[in-house]
Short mmCIF file of C-alpha atoms in Angstrom, two decimals:
data_model
loop_
_atom_site.label_atom_id
_atom_site.label_comp_id
_atom_site.label_asym_id
_atom_site.label_seq_id
_atom_site.Cartn_x
_atom_site.Cartn_y
_atom_site.Cartn_z
CA MET C 27 -48.47 -59.44 -41.69
CA THR C 28 -48.45 -57.86 -45.02
CA ILE C 29 -46.36 -54.86 -46.02
CA PRO C 30 -47.05 -52.60 -48.86
CA THR C 31 -44.12 -52.38 -51.24
CA THR C 32 -45.32 -49.76 -53.69
CA ARG C 33 -47.08 -46.47 -53.10
CA THR C 34 -50.46 -46.42 -54.78
CA PRO C 35 -52.97 -43.47 -54.76
CA ARG C 36 -55.50 -43.97 -52.03
CA PHE C 37 -58.50 -43.69 -54.40
CA ASP C 38 -57.21 -46.45 -56.52
CA ARG C 39 -56.54 -48.63 -53.61
CA GLY C 40 -60.13 -48.54 -52.43
CA ARG C 41 -61.93 -48.38 -55.89
CA TRP C 42 -60.91 -51.85 -56.93
CA ALA C 43 -62.99 -53.45 -54.04
CA GLN C 44 -66.26 -51.70 -55.01
CA GLY C 45 -68.95 -53.81 -56.36
CA GLY C 46 -69.70 -54.57 -60.04
CA PRO C 47 -67.72 -56.43 -62.83
CA GLU C 48 -64.75 -55.03 -64.67
CA THR C 49 -64.11 -56.41 -68.13
CA VAL C 50 -60.31 -57.23 -68.27
CA ARG C 51 -60.40 -58.72 -71.74
CA PRO C 52 -63.42 -59.68 -73.88
CA GLY C 53 -64.94 -62.73 -72.11
CA VAL C 54 -62.86 -62.11 -68.90
CA HIS C 55 -64.37 -60.21 -66.08
CA ARG C 56 -63.16 -59.33 -62.51
CA ILE C 57 -65.75 -59.47 -59.86
CA PRO C 58 -64.87 -58.18 -56.29
CA LEU C 59 -66.75 -59.96 -53.58
CA PRO C 60 -67.08 -58.57 -49.91
CA LEU C 61 -65.27 -60.10 -47.06
CA PRO C 62 -66.57 -59.89 -43.45
CA GLU C 63 -64.67 -57.35 -41.33
CA ASP C 64 -61.52 -58.10 -43.22
CA GLY C 65 -58.75 -55.54 -43.85
CA LEU C 66 -58.29 -56.92 -47.38
CA ARG C 67 -61.69 -55.38 -48.28
CA ALA C 68 -62.67 -57.84 -50.97
CA VAL C 69 -61.64 -60.88 -52.88
CA ASN C 70 -61.54 -60.86 -56.69
CA VAL C 71 -63.12 -63.81 -58.56
CA TYR C 72 -62.75 -63.96 -62.28
CA ALA C 73 -65.58 -65.10 -64.65
CA LEU C 74 -64.59 -66.56 -68.05
CA GLU C 75 -67.36 -66.67 -70.56
CA GLY C 76 -67.83 -67.86 -74.14
CA LEU C 77 -66.92 -71.43 -73.27
CA THR C 78 -68.92 -74.41 -74.42
CA GLU C 79 -68.84 -75.66 -70.78
CA GLY C 80 -70.64 -72.50 -69.47
CA LEU C 81 -69.01 -70.03 -67.09
CA VAL C 82 -65.64 -70.82 -65.40
CA LEU C 83 -64.72 -68.96 -62.24
CA ILE C 84 -61.18 -68.42 -60.86
CA ASP C 85 -61.75 -68.59 -57.14
CA GLY C 86 -65.06 -68.78 -55.41
CA GLY C 87 -65.19 -66.06 -52.60
CA TRP C 88 -66.19 -66.51 -48.90
CA SER C 89 -69.32 -68.34 -48.13
CA ILE C 90 -71.42 -65.48 -46.75
CA PRO C 91 -74.82 -64.23 -47.97
CA GLU C 92 -73.44 -60.82 -49.03
CA SER C 93 -70.82 -62.49 -51.27
CA ARG C 94 -73.21 -64.70 -53.06
CA LYS C 95 -75.59 -61.71 -53.56
CA ALA C 96 -72.77 -59.60 -55.05
CA LEU C 97 -71.71 -62.47 -57.41
CA GLU C 98 -75.28 -63.07 -58.58
CA ASP C 99 -75.71 -59.33 -59.17
CA ALA C 100 -72.55 -59.04 -61.10
CA LEU C 101 -73.40 -62.01 -63.32
CA THR C 102 -76.85 -60.59 -64.03
CA GLU C 103 -75.17 -57.36 -65.09
CA LEU C 104 -73.04 -59.45 -67.56
CA GLY C 105 -76.04 -61.11 -68.85
CA HIS C 106 -75.60 -64.48 -67.01
CA ASP C 107 -76.89 -66.22 -63.94
CA LEU C 108 -75.39 -68.46 -61.24
CA GLY C 109 -76.80 -71.61 -62.95
CA GLU C 110 -74.26 -71.15 -65.86
CA ILE C 111 -71.21 -71.68 -63.59
CA SER C 112 -69.85 -75.06 -64.59
CA HIS C 113 -66.34 -75.03 -63.02
CA ILE C 114 -64.60 -73.14 -60.22
CA LEU C 115 -60.86 -73.26 -60.25
CA VAL C 116 -59.58 -72.25 -56.78
CA THR C 117 -56.05 -70.94 -56.20
CA HIS C 118 -55.83 -72.08 -52.57
CA ILE C 119 -57.62 -73.40 -49.59
CA HIS C 120 -58.21 -70.20 -47.60
CA ARG C 121 -61.85 -69.62 -46.87
CA ASP C 122 -62.13 -66.35 -48.78
CA HIS C 123 -61.24 -68.35 -51.90
CA TYR C 124 -62.66 -71.88 -51.31
CA THR C 125 -65.75 -71.95 -49.10
CA GLN C 126 -68.23 -70.39 -51.52
CA ALA C 127 -66.98 -72.64 -54.19
CA VAL C 128 -68.18 -75.58 -52.10
CA GLU C 129 -71.42 -73.87 -51.50
CA LEU C 130 -72.00 -73.18 -55.23
CA ARG C 131 -71.15 -76.77 -56.06
CA ARG C 132 -73.84 -77.88 -53.59
CA LEU C 133 -76.36 -75.50 -55.10
CA LEU C 134 -75.55 -75.78 -58.80
CA GLY C 135 -73.54 -78.89 -59.26
CA SER C 136 -70.44 -76.97 -60.41
CA ARG C 137 -67.10 -78.88 -60.41
CA VAL C 138 -64.46 -77.54 -57.99
CA TYR C 139 -60.68 -77.84 -58.63
CA LEU C 140 -57.89 -77.32 -56.17
CA GLY C 141 -54.15 -77.73 -56.07
CA ALA C 142 -53.03 -81.27 -54.86
CA GLY C 143 -50.66 -79.66 -52.32
CA GLU C 144 -53.65 -78.52 -50.30
CA ARG C 145 -54.88 -82.13 -49.60
CA ARG C 146 -53.07 -82.47 -46.25
CA GLY C 147 -54.26 -79.05 -45.05
CA LEU C 148 -57.86 -80.06 -45.85
CA GLU C 149 -57.44 -83.34 -44.07
CA LEU C 150 -56.08 -81.57 -40.97
CA LEU C 151 -59.07 -79.22 -40.98
CA GLY C 152 -61.33 -82.28 -40.86
CA GLU C 153 -59.24 -83.75 -37.99
CA LEU C 154 -58.82 -80.58 -35.85
CA ARG C 155 -62.30 -79.07 -36.64
CA THR C 156 -61.42 -75.61 -35.47
CA ASP C 157 -61.54 -72.12 -36.90
CA GLN C 158 -58.40 -71.16 -35.01
CA PRO C 159 -55.20 -70.61 -37.05
CA ALA C 160 -53.68 -73.67 -35.35
CA GLY C 161 -50.56 -73.75 -37.51
CA SER C 162 -49.74 -70.16 -36.74
CA LEU C 163 -50.37 -70.68 -33.09
CA GLN C 164 -47.84 -73.44 -33.10
CA THR C 165 -45.30 -71.10 -34.78
CA LEU C 166 -45.93 -68.57 -32.05
CA ARG C 167 -45.14 -70.99 -29.34
CA ARG C 168 -41.89 -72.00 -31.10
CA ALA C 169 -41.14 -68.30 -31.48
CA GLY C 170 -41.25 -67.82 -27.70
CA ALA C 171 -44.74 -66.04 -27.64
CA PRO C 172 -47.09 -68.50 -25.72
CA ASP C 173 -49.02 -65.66 -24.20
CA LEU C 174 -49.70 -64.13 -27.58
CA ALA C 175 -50.78 -67.52 -28.80
CA GLU C 176 -53.31 -67.74 -26.03
CA ARG C 177 -54.69 -64.25 -26.79
CA VAL C 178 -55.06 -65.11 -30.49
CA ALA C 179 -56.66 -68.46 -29.63
CA ALA C 180 -59.25 -66.57 -27.62
CA LEU C 181 -60.36 -64.35 -30.58
CA ASP C 182 -63.54 -64.98 -32.51
CA HIS C 183 -62.34 -66.52 -35.73
CA GLY C 184 -65.76 -66.81 -37.42
CA GLY C 185 -66.84 -70.33 -36.32
CA PHE C 186 -65.97 -73.69 -37.79
CA ASP C 187 -68.34 -75.02 -40.43
CA ALA C 188 -67.37 -78.58 -41.58
CA GLY C 189 -69.67 -78.37 -44.47
CA VAL C 190 -67.64 -75.90 -46.44
CA TRP C 191 -64.42 -77.81 -46.14
CA GLU C 192 -65.38 -80.68 -48.48
CA ALA C 193 -62.73 -82.21 -50.85
CA PRO C 194 -62.80 -80.82 -54.48
CA ASP C 195 -63.89 -82.76 -57.47
CA ARG C 196 -60.38 -82.74 -58.77
CA TRP C 197 -56.93 -82.33 -57.39
CA LEU C 198 -54.65 -80.31 -59.71
CA GLN C 199 -51.00 -80.93 -60.54
CA ALA C 200 -48.78 -78.95 -62.93
CA GLU C 201 -51.02 -79.47 -66.05
CA GLU C 202 -53.00 -77.71 -68.75
CA LEU C 203 -56.76 -77.34 -68.49
CA ARG C 204 -58.89 -76.93 -71.64
CA PHE C 205 -62.33 -75.26 -71.84
CA GLY C 206 -63.23 -75.03 -75.47
CA ASP C 207 -60.57 -72.87 -77.11
CA THR C 208 -59.34 -71.51 -73.72
CA ARG C 209 -56.18 -73.21 -72.33
CA LEU C 210 -55.08 -72.60 -68.72
CA THR C 211 -51.69 -73.65 -67.46
CA VAL C 212 -51.75 -74.77 -63.81
CA VAL C 213 -48.60 -73.72 -62.13
CA PRO C 214 -47.99 -74.81 -58.42
CA THR C 215 -46.69 -71.91 -56.44
CA PRO C 216 -46.12 -73.05 -52.82
CA GLY C 217 -45.36 -70.44 -50.17
CA HIS C 218 -48.53 -68.63 -49.06
CA THR C 219 -49.86 -72.20 -48.75
CA GLN C 220 -48.31 -75.36 -49.74
CA GLY C 221 -50.76 -76.20 -52.42
CA HIS C 222 -51.33 -72.65 -53.94
CA VAL C 223 -51.61 -72.62 -57.73
CA ILE C 224 -51.84 -69.92 -60.30
CA TYR C 225 -53.56 -70.18 -63.64
CA LEU C 226 -51.83 -68.83 -66.73
CA ASP C 227 -53.79 -67.94 -69.99
CA GLN C 228 -50.77 -67.57 -72.33
CA ALA C 229 -52.87 -66.90 -75.47
CA ARG C 230 -54.43 -63.80 -73.88
CA GLY C 231 -51.39 -62.85 -71.78
CA LEU C 232 -53.27 -63.16 -68.44
CA LEU C 233 -52.01 -64.57 -65.13
CA PHE C 234 -54.63 -65.32 -62.38
CA SER C 235 -52.28 -65.04 -59.46
CA GLY C 236 -54.46 -65.72 -56.39
CA ASP C 237 -52.59 -64.49 -53.37
CA HIS C 238 -49.11 -65.49 -54.79
CA VAL C 239 -48.51 -62.09 -56.46
CA LEU C 240 -50.48 -59.10 -55.11
CA PRO C 241 -50.15 -55.54 -56.38
CA HIS C 242 -49.88 -53.74 -53.04
CA ILE C 243 -48.94 -56.20 -50.27
CA THR C 244 -46.98 -59.28 -49.68
CA PRO C 245 -48.92 -62.37 -48.69
CA SER C 246 -48.61 -64.01 -45.35
CA ILE C 247 -46.33 -66.92 -45.63
CA GLY C 248 -47.15 -70.48 -44.56
CA PHE C 249 -50.56 -69.39 -43.19
CA GLU C 250 -51.98 -72.96 -43.07
CA LEU C 251 -52.12 -76.29 -41.27
CA GLY C 252 -49.27 -78.80 -41.80
CA GLY C 253 -47.07 -76.47 -43.76
CA PRO C 254 -43.55 -77.09 -44.97
CA ALA C 255 -40.39 -76.40 -42.90
CA LEU C 256 -39.22 -73.45 -44.98
CA PRO C 257 -42.33 -71.66 -46.41
CA LEU C 258 -40.56 -68.48 -47.22
CA GLY C 259 -37.94 -70.32 -49.10
CA ASP C 260 -40.72 -72.01 -51.12
CA TYR C 261 -42.41 -68.66 -51.72
CA LEU C 262 -39.16 -67.02 -53.07
CA ASP C 263 -38.58 -70.00 -55.33
CA SER C 264 -42.18 -69.66 -56.58
CA LEU C 265 -41.63 -66.02 -57.26
CA ARG C 266 -38.55 -66.68 -59.20
CA LEU C 267 -40.43 -69.21 -61.22
CA MET C 268 -42.75 -66.49 -62.40
CA THR C 269 -39.78 -64.81 -64.16
CA THR C 270 -39.29 -67.89 -66.30
CA LEU C 271 -42.81 -67.63 -67.72
CA GLY C 272 -43.73 -65.13 -70.41
CA ASP C 273 -44.81 -61.84 -68.86
CA ALA C 274 -48.53 -61.22 -68.51
CA ARG C 275 -51.14 -58.92 -67.04
CA LEU C 276 -51.49 -59.47 -63.33
CA LEU C 277 -54.98 -60.62 -62.21
CA PRO C 278 -54.68 -60.79 -58.42
CA ALA C 279 -57.13 -62.04 -55.81
CA HIS C 280 -56.81 -58.74 -53.89
CA GLY C 281 -56.28 -55.40 -55.48
CA PRO C 282 -56.62 -53.90 -59.02
CA VAL C 283 -55.41 -55.59 -62.24
CA GLY C 284 -51.69 -54.82 -62.99
CA ASP C 285 -49.86 -54.41 -66.29
CA SER C 286 -46.82 -56.68 -65.68
CA VAL C 287 -46.31 -59.80 -63.49
CA HIS C 288 -42.56 -59.53 -63.92
CA THR C 289 -42.49 -55.97 -62.71
CA ARG C 290 -44.30 -56.82 -59.53
CA VAL C 291 -42.30 -60.01 -58.90
CA ALA C 292 -39.10 -57.94 -59.13
CA GLU C 293 -40.54 -55.57 -56.41
CA LEU C 294 -41.44 -58.47 -54.25
CA LEU C 295 -38.09 -60.10 -54.46
CA THR C 296 -36.45 -56.81 -53.61
CA HIS C 297 -38.79 -56.28 -50.67
CA HIS C 298 -37.93 -59.67 -49.18
CA ASP C 299 -34.11 -59.07 -49.67
CA ASP C 300 -34.54 -55.82 -47.85
CA ARG C 301 -36.57 -57.52 -45.11
CA LEU C 302 -34.00 -60.28 -44.62
CA ALA C 303 -31.29 -57.54 -44.06
CA GLU C 304 -33.50 -55.72 -41.61
CA THR C 305 -34.20 -58.95 -39.72
CA LEU C 306 -30.55 -59.86 -39.52
CA ALA C 307 -29.76 -56.34 -38.25
CA ALA C 308 -32.50 -56.47 -35.67
CA LEU C 309 -31.07 -59.78 -34.42
CA GLY C 310 -27.76 -58.09 -33.88
CA GLY C 311 -25.20 -59.88 -31.82
CA ARG C 312 -27.70 -61.29 -29.35
CA THR C 313 -29.46 -64.69 -29.03
CA ARG C 314 -33.17 -63.98 -29.42
CA THR C 315 -36.45 -65.45 -30.39
CA ALA C 316 -38.50 -64.52 -33.42
CA TYR C 317 -40.94 -62.78 -31.04
CA GLU C 318 -38.16 -60.62 -29.64
CA VAL C 319 -36.85 -59.79 -33.13
CA ALA C 320 -40.37 -58.88 -34.35
CA GLY C 321 -40.59 -56.35 -31.59
CA GLU C 322 -37.52 -54.57 -33.03
CA LEU C 323 -39.02 -54.20 -36.53
CA GLY C 324 -41.53 -51.67 -37.98
CA TRP C 325 -44.66 -52.93 -39.67
CA THR C 326 -46.62 -51.76 -42.70
CA ARG C 327 -45.35 -48.84 -44.87
CA ARG C 328 -45.81 -46.55 -41.90
CA LYS C 329 -43.38 -48.65 -39.76
CA VAL C 330 -45.89 -49.08 -36.97
CA PRO C 331 -44.38 -50.30 -33.81
CA PHE C 332 -45.06 -54.00 -32.96
CA THR C 333 -46.73 -53.05 -29.74
CA ASP C 334 -49.36 -50.98 -31.62
CA LEU C 335 -50.50 -53.90 -33.65
CA SER C 336 -53.65 -56.01 -32.82
CA ALA C 337 -53.03 -59.42 -31.41
CA PHE C 338 -53.94 -61.08 -34.74
CA ASN C 339 -51.50 -58.80 -36.63
CA GLN C 340 -48.80 -59.49 -33.95
CA MET C 341 -49.24 -63.11 -34.80
CA LEU C 342 -48.74 -62.47 -38.48
CA ALA C 343 -45.66 -60.24 -37.70
CA VAL C 344 -44.06 -62.92 -35.49
CA ASN C 345 -44.72 -65.64 -37.98
CA GLU C 346 -43.28 -63.61 -40.81
CA THR C 347 -40.23 -62.85 -38.64
CA ALA C 348 -39.69 -66.54 -37.97
CA ALA C 349 -40.05 -67.26 -41.66
CA HIS C 350 -37.21 -64.75 -42.42
CA LEU C 351 -34.97 -66.02 -39.63
CA ASP C 352 -35.35 -69.52 -40.91
CA VAL C 353 -34.33 -68.55 -44.43
CA LEU C 354 -31.34 -66.71 -42.87
CA ALA C 355 -30.51 -69.93 -41.08
CA ALA C 356 -30.80 -72.01 -44.20
CA ARG C 357 -28.40 -69.62 -45.95
CA GLY C 358 -25.86 -69.91 -43.14
CA HIS C 359 -26.23 -66.34 -41.83
CA VAL C 360 -27.94 -67.37 -38.60
CA ARG C 361 -27.79 -70.26 -36.26
CA CYS C 362 -30.95 -71.80 -34.72
CA THR C 363 -31.13 -73.96 -31.66
CA ARG C 364 -34.29 -75.31 -29.96
CA THR C 365 -34.60 -75.40 -26.18
CA GLU C 366 -37.75 -76.62 -24.57
CA GLY C 367 -39.74 -76.19 -27.80
CA VAL C 368 -38.56 -72.64 -28.40
CA ASN C 369 -36.28 -71.58 -31.32
CA TRP C 370 -33.41 -69.38 -30.36
CA TYR C 371 -31.46 -67.52 -33.11
CA GLU C 372 -28.02 -65.95 -33.16
CA ALA C 373 -25.96 -64.53 -35.97
CA ALA C 374 -23.33 -66.89 -37.51
CA THR C 375 -19.67 -65.94 -37.04
CA GLY C 376 -16.70 -66.81 -39.19
#
């Protein structure tokens, strides 16, 4: 579940997802690509031109015909074609970022790069061979919501296609990539997924943030297979890491380009501080599951009741609540005990 943390005019919120390229800097273009029946509307890929290697893309999009057509049309408008794409630098393994990169590699021979922390998640996809959000379903069961887990498992998640989950050409660590005179610093930012990375162009003052820093919403935390024990703790640490880097323009995967990464990171940190306090207050003096606590909280800017959410969004809400409760436990504000596979939380005393 993602919660807007700033109020943005409705026109601006929709306009960014409309087709066609936007030039951010000379040689750097934002291209929104459509998503199938997705509340996020679109995913931004960024085309870097003027390089000896050809075109470099940041993220690849979702492997659907509409997305490939939109990418091809945008490149044509910029005076290029698909065949010029030499490298695709992916921020994380989610299919709206990764699967079209694999398809374009198969079609064009482009090289695909991905953060090394995604290796285990990719291996698990090959082992489980399911389109269901298996990791989140496990979290639901630990959160005391087995019935909700069954309802989400029965949803149509789009079908599993093993062909779009191939390994990248290169696993990235914290390192610097060079494409002619362009240098991109790879910074691991675990939280949304364990292997999420951002790409920082220090010379031009641009940060390609993927889903790590978004202008209107907070990303779902630990939405993956085989994630770490404390994904929200990792995410907050990764946000703080952004404040140690020079400020830059925010080039997100969803939403319009922003003026300052540091400003948005400060808003996100404040939001999570507030949400931790709200979660602790909702727990109160009782011993409760994450599912029960989620039912006490409002969701989205409009504070929609939990019962009014769809099953999929209820899953995201419960998983987010569990992540906040686990951080509260790690900080000593809450105690957690597990009984028959279910986590029970109570406020710490003394």
